[in-house]
mmCIF file of C-alpha atoms in Angstrom:
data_model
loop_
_atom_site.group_PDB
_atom_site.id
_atom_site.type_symbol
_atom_site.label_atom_id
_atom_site.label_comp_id
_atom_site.label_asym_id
_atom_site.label_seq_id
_atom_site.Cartn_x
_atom_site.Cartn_y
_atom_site.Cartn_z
ATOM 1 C CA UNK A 25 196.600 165.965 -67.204
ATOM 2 C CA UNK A 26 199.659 164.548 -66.107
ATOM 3 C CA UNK A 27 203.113 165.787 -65.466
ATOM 4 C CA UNK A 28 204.582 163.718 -68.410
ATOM 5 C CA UNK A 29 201.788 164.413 -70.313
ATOM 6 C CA UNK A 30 202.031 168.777 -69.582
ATOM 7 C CA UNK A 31 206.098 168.248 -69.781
ATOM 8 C CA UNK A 32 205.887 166.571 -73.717
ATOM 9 C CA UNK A 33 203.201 169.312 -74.721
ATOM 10 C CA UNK A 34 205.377 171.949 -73.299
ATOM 11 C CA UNK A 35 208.709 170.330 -74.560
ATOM 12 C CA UNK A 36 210.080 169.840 -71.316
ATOM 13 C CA UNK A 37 211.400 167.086 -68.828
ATOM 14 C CA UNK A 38 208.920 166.072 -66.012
ATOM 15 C CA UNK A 39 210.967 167.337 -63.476
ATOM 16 C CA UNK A 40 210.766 170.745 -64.903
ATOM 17 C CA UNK A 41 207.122 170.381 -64.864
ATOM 18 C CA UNK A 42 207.817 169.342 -60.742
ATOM 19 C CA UNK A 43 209.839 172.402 -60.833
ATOM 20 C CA UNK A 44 207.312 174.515 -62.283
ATOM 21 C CA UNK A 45 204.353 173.314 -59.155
ATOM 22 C CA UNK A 46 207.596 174.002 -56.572
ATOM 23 C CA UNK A 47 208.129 177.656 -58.110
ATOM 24 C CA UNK A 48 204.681 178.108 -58.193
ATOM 25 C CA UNK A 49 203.971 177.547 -54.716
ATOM 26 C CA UNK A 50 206.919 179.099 -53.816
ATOM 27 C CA UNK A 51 205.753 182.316 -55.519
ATOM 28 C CA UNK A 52 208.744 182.422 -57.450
ATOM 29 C CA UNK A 53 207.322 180.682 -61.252
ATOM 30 C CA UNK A 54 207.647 183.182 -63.763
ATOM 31 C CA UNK A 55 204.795 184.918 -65.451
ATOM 32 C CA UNK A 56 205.956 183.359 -69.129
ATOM 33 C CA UNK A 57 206.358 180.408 -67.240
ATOM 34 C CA UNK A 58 203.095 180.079 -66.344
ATOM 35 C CA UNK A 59 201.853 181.288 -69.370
ATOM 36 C CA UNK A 60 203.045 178.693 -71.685
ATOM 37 C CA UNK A 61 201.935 176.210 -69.139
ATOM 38 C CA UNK A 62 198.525 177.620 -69.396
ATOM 39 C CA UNK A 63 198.326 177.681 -72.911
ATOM 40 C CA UNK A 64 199.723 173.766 -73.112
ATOM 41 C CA UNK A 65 196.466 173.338 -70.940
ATOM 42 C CA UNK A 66 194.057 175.287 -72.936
ATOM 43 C CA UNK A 67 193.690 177.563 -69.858
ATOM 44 C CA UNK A 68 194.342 181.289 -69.381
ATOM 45 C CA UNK A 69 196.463 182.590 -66.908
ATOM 46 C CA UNK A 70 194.584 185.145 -64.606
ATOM 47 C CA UNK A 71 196.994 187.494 -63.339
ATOM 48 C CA UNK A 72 195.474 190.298 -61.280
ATOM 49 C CA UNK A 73 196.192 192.639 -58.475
ATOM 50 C CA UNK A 74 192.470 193.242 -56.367
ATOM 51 C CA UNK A 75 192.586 196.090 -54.200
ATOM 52 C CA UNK A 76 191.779 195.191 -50.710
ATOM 53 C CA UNK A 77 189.199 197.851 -49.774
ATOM 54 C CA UNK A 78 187.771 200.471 -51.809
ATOM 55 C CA UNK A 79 189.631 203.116 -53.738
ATOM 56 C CA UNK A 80 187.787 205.882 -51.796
ATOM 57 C CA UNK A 81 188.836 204.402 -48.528
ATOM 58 C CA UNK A 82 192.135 203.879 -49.908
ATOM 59 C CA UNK A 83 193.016 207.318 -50.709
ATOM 60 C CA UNK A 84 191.219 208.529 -47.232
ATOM 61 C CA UNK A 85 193.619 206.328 -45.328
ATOM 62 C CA UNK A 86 196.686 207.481 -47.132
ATOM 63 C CA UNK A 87 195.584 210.992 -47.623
ATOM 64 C CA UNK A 88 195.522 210.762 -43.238
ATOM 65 C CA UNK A 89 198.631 208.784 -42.473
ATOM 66 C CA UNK A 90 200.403 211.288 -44.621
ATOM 67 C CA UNK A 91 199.094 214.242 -42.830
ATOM 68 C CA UNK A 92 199.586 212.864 -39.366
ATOM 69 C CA UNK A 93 203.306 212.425 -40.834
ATOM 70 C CA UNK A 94 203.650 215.700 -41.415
ATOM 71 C CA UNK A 95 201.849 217.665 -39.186
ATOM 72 C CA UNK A 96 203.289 215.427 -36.493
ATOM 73 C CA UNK A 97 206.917 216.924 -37.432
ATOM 74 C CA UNK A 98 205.774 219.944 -36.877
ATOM 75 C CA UNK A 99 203.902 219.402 -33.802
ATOM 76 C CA UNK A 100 207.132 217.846 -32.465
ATOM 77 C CA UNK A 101 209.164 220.902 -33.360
ATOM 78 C CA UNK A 102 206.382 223.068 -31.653
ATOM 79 C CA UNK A 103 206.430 221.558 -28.546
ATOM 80 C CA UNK A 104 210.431 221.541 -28.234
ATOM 81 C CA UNK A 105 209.965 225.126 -28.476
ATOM 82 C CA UNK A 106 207.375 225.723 -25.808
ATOM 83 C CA UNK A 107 204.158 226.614 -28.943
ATOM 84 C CA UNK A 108 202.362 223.128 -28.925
ATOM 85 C CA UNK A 109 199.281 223.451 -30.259
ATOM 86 C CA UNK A 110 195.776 222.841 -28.986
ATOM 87 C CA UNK A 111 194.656 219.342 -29.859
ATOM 88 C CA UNK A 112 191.288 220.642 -30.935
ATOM 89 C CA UNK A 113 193.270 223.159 -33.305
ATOM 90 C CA UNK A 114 195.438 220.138 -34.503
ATOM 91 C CA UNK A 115 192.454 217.997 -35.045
ATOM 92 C CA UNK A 116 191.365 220.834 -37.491
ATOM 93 C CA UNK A 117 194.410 221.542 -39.189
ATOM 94 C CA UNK A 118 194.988 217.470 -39.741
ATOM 95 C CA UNK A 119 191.205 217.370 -41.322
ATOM 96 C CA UNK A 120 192.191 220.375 -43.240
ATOM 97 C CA UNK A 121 195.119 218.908 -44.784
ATOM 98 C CA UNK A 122 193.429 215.488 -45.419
ATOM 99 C CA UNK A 123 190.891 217.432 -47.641
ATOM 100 C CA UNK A 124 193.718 218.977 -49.265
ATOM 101 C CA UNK A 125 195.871 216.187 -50.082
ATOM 102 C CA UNK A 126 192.409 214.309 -50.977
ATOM 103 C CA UNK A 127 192.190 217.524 -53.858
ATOM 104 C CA UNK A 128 195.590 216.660 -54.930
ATOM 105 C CA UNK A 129 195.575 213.572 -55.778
ATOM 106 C CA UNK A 130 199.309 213.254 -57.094
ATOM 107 C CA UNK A 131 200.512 214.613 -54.430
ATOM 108 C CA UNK A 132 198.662 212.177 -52.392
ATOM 109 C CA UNK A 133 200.829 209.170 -53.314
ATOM 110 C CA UNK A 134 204.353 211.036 -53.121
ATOM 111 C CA UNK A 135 206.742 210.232 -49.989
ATOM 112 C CA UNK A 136 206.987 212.462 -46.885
ATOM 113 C CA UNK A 137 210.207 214.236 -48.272
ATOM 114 C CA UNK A 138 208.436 214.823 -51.812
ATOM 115 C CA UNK A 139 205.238 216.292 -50.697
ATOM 116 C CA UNK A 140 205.405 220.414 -51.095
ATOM 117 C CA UNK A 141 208.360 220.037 -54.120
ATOM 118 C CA UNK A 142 207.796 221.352 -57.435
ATOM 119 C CA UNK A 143 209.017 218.142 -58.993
ATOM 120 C CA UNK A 144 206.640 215.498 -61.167
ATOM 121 C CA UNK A 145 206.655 212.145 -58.853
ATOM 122 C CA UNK A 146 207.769 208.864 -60.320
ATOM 123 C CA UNK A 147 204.727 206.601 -61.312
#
C-alpha cells in the first residue's frame, strides 16, 4: 500500500503518513497512532514488552545487587570503625539475605531507602 493510498484510508495528508514512518523510527509515533494505522491496513498492532532473561534469573540478579547494596553500607561503616567483617562471614550473610529478599518478593523490587519500611511500595 502506498502512502497516498494509507493517508486517504486514514483521512490524512501524505505527509502525515511520512510523518508517521519518521515518528516511528524515531520511537516517538504514538500507540493510537499506530493503531489506527494498523487497522487502515487490516493489521494488528503488536505491542509487547519480552523480558530479556528469565523471571527466575531476574529476581536472583536483583534480589543480589540489592543485598550487595546494602550489606555493602554496612560493611563500609564497619570497617571505618575498625569491625570489618570476614569475607567468608560476608559471603554468608549476602547469600542469607538474597534468600530472604528472594522470600519477599515485594520487598524485592523496592529501592535501597524503602527496603526494611513498613510502608506498601508503589507498583
Amino acid at each position: 500500500m502506498s502512502a497516498a493510498q494509507l493517508a486517504a484510508r486514514m483521512g490524512i495528508s501524505r505527509q502525515a503518513v511520512a510523518d508517521l514512518e519518521t515518528r516511528e523510527r524515531a520511537g516517538t509515533a504514538t500507540l493510537a497512532a499506530l493503531q489506527k494505522a494498523a487497522e487502515e491496513m487490516h493489521c494488528d498492532l503488536v505491542y509487547a514488552l519480552v523480558p530479556r532473561k528469565d523471571l527466575t534469573k531476574t529476581m536472583e540478579d536483583q534480589a543480589y545487587q540489592a543485598a550487595v547494596q546494602e550489606l555493602g553500607a554496612v560493611a563500609h561503616s564497619m570497617r571505618l570503625e575498625d569491625q570489618a567483617t570476614e569475607p567468608d562471614a560476608l559471603q554468608a550473610l549476602l547469600r542469607a539475605r538474597v534468600e530472604e529478599l528472594l522470600l519477599n518478593e515485594r520487598q524485592l523490587w523496592r529501592l535501597p531507602q524503602q527496603r526494611g519500611s513498613k510502608r506498601a511500595p508503589q507498583e
